[in-house]
Tab-separated table of C-alpha atoms in Angstrom:
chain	number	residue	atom	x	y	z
A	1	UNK	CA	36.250	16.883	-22.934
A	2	UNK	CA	37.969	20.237	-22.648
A	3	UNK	CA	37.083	23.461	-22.317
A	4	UNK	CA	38.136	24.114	-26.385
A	5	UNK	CA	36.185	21.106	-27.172
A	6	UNK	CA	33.147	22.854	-25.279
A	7	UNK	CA	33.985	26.453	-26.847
A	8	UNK	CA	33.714	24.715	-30.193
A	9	UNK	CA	30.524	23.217	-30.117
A	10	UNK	CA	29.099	26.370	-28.405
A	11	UNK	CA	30.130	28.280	-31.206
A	12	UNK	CA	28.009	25.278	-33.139
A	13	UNK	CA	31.056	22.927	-34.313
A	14	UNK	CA	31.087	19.598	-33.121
A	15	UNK	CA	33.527	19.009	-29.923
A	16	UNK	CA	36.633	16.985	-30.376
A	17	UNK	CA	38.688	15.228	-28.246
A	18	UNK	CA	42.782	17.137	-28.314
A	19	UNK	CA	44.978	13.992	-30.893
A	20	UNK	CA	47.962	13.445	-28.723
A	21	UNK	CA	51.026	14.869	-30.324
A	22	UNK	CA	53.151	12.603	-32.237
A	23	UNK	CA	56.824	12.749	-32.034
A	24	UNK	CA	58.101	13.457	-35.966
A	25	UNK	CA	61.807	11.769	-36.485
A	26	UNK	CA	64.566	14.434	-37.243
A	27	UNK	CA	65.514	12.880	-40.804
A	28	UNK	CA	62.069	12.936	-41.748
A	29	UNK	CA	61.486	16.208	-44.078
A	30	UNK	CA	59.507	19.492	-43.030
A	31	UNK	CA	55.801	18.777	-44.006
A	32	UNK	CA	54.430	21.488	-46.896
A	33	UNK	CA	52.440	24.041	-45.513
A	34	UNK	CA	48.918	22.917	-45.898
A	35	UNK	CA	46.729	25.615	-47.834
A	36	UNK	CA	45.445	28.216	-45.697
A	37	UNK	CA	42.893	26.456	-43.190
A	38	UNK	CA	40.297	29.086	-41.914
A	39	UNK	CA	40.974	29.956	-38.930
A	40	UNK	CA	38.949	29.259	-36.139
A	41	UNK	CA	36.628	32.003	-34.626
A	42	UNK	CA	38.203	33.590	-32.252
A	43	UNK	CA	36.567	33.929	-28.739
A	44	UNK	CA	35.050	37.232	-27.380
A	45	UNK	CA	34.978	38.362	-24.032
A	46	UNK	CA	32.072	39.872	-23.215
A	47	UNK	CA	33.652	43.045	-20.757
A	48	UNK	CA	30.271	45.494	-20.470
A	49	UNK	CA	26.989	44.568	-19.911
A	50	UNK	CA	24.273	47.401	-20.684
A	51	UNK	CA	21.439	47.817	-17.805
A	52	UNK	CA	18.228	49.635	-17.445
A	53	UNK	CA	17.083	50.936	-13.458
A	54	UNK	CA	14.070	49.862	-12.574
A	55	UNK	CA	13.163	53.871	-11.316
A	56	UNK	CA	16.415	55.437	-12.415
A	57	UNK	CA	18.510	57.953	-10.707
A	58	UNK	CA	17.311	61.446	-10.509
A	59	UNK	CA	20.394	64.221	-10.727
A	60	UNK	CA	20.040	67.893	-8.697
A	61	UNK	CA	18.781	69.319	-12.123
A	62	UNK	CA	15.878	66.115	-11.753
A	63	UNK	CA	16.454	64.633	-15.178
A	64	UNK	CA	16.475	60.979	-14.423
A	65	UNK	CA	19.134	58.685	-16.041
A	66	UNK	CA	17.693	55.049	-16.594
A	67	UNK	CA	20.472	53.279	-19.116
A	68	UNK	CA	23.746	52.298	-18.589
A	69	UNK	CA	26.557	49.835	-18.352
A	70	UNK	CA	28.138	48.452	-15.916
A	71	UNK	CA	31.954	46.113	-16.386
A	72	UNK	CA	32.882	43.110	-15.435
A	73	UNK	CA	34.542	43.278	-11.874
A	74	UNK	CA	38.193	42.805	-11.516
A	75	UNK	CA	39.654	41.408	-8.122
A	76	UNK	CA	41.199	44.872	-7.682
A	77	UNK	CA	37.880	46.193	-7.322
A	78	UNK	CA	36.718	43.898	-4.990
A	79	UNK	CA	39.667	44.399	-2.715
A	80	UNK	CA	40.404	48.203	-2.946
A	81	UNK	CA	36.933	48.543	-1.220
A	82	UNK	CA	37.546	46.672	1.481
A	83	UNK	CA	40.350	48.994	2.289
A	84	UNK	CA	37.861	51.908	2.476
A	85	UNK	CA	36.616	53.784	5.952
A	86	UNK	CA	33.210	53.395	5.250
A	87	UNK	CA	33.310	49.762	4.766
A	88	UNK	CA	34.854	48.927	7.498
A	89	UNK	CA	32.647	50.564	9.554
A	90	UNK	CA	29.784	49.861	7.586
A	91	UNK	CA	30.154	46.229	6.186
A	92	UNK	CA	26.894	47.157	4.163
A	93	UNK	CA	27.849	50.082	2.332
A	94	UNK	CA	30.684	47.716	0.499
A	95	UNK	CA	27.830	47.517	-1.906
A	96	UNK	CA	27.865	50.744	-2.939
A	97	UNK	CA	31.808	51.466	-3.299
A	98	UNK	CA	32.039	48.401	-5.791
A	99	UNK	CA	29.068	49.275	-7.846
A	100	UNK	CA	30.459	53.106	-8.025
A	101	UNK	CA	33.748	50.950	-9.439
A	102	UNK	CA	31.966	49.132	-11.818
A	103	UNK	CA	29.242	51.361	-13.431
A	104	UNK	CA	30.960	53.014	-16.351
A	105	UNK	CA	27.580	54.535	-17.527
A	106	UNK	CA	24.493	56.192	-16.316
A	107	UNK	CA	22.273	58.206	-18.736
A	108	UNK	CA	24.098	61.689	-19.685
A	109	UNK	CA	26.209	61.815	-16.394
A	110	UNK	CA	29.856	63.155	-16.976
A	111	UNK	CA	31.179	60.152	-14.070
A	112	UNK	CA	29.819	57.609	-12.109
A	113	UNK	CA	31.200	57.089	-8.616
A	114	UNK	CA	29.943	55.730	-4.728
A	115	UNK	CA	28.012	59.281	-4.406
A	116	UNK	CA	25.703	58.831	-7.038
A	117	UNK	CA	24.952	55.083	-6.095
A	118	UNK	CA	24.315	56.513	-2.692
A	119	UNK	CA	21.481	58.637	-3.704
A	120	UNK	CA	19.750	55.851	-6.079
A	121	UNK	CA	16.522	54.538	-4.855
A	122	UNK	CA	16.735	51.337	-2.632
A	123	UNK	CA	14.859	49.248	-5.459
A	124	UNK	CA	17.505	50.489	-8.534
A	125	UNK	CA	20.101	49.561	-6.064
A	126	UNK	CA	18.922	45.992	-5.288
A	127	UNK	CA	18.621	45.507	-8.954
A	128	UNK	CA	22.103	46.427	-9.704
A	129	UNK	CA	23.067	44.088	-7.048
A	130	UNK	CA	21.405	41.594	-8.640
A	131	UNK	CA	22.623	42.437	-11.864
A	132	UNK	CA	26.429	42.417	-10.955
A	133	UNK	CA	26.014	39.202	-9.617
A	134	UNK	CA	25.145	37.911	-12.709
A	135	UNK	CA	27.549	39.569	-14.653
A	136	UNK	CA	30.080	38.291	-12.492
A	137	UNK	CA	29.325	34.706	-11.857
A	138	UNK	CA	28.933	33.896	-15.729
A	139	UNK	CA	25.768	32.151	-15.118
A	140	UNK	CA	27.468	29.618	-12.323
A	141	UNK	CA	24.366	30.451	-10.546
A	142	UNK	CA	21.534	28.975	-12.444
A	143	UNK	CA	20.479	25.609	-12.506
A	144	UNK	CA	18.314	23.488	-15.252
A	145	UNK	CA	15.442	22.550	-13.610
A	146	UNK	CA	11.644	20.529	-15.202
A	147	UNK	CA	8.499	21.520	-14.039
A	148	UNK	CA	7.015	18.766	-11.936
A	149	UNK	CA	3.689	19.055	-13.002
A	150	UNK	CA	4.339	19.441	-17.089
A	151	UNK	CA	7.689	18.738	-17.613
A	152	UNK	CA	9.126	21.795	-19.164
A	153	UNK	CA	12.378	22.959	-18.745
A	154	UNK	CA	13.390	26.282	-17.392
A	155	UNK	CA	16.112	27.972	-15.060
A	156	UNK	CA	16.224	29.288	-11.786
A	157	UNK	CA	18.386	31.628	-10.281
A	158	UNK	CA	20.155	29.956	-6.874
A	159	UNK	CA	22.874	32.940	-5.952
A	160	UNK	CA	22.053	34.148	-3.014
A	161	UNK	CA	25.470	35.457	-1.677
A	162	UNK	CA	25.576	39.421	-0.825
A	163	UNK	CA	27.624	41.447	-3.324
A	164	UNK	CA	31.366	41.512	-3.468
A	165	UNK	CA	31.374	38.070	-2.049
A	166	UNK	CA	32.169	35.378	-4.705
């Protein structure tokens, strides 16, 4: 089956197999066009992803900014970090350059950069770690599971890798 066929009976249809294409002799005349078909839905991207810290970052004026949204990651931002000082002294602190790329929104602040992931609290960080691993791996990291015991299905998460590593 192929990946439209799958699209299509996400979106609820029922998956077809592609017909192969049939040659159509030259002599033979142009077909009518049929009457406007519908035309299929088309797919969405999903590009932002909204978040809520844990804690929440506090600012100098201590108003503390819980909501935002962070982007999906582009391979641009995983590289450009690697290019950075900091990282390559600090493997660790690649982290928090790619999350300051990626966070486009955090509660009433005019920008979101590295500084300001920085200064979050260890727990709001390791959720947003989390979080952009999820975002990122379009779900490639859960697996179906059953309960042993009562047979009821569920998911469980199995990434494991440490951000900006895919």
């Amino acid at each position: 089956m192929r990946r439209t066929a799958v699209r299509a009976a996400a979106a609820g249809g029922e998956p077809q197999e592609a017909l192969p294409a049939t040659a159509v002799p030259e002599s033979a005349p142009a077909a009518a066009p049929a009457a406007a078909a519908p035309a299929p839905a088309a797919y969405r991207l999903q590009t932002e992803f909204p978040f809520e810290l844990p804690r929440g970052y506090v600012d100098e004026a201590g108003t503390v900014h819980r909501d935002g949204v962070m982007r999906l990651a582009t391979a641009r931002d995983e590289l450009v970090p690697l290019r950075d000082i900091r990282v390559q002294e600090n493997p660790a602190y690649l982290s928090v350059v790619l999350l300051g790329r990626v966070i486009t929104r955090l509660g009433t602040l005019p920008l979101v950069h590295d500084g300001i992931v920085e200064n979050m609290f260890a727990s709001d960080l390791a959720f947003l770690q989390d979080f952009y691993r999820q975002v990122n791996a379009e779900g490639h990291t859960r697996a179906s599971v059953r309960c042993p015991h009562c047979s009821e299905p569920f998911e469980v998460e199995l990434g494991g890798s440490r951000l900006g590593e895919s």
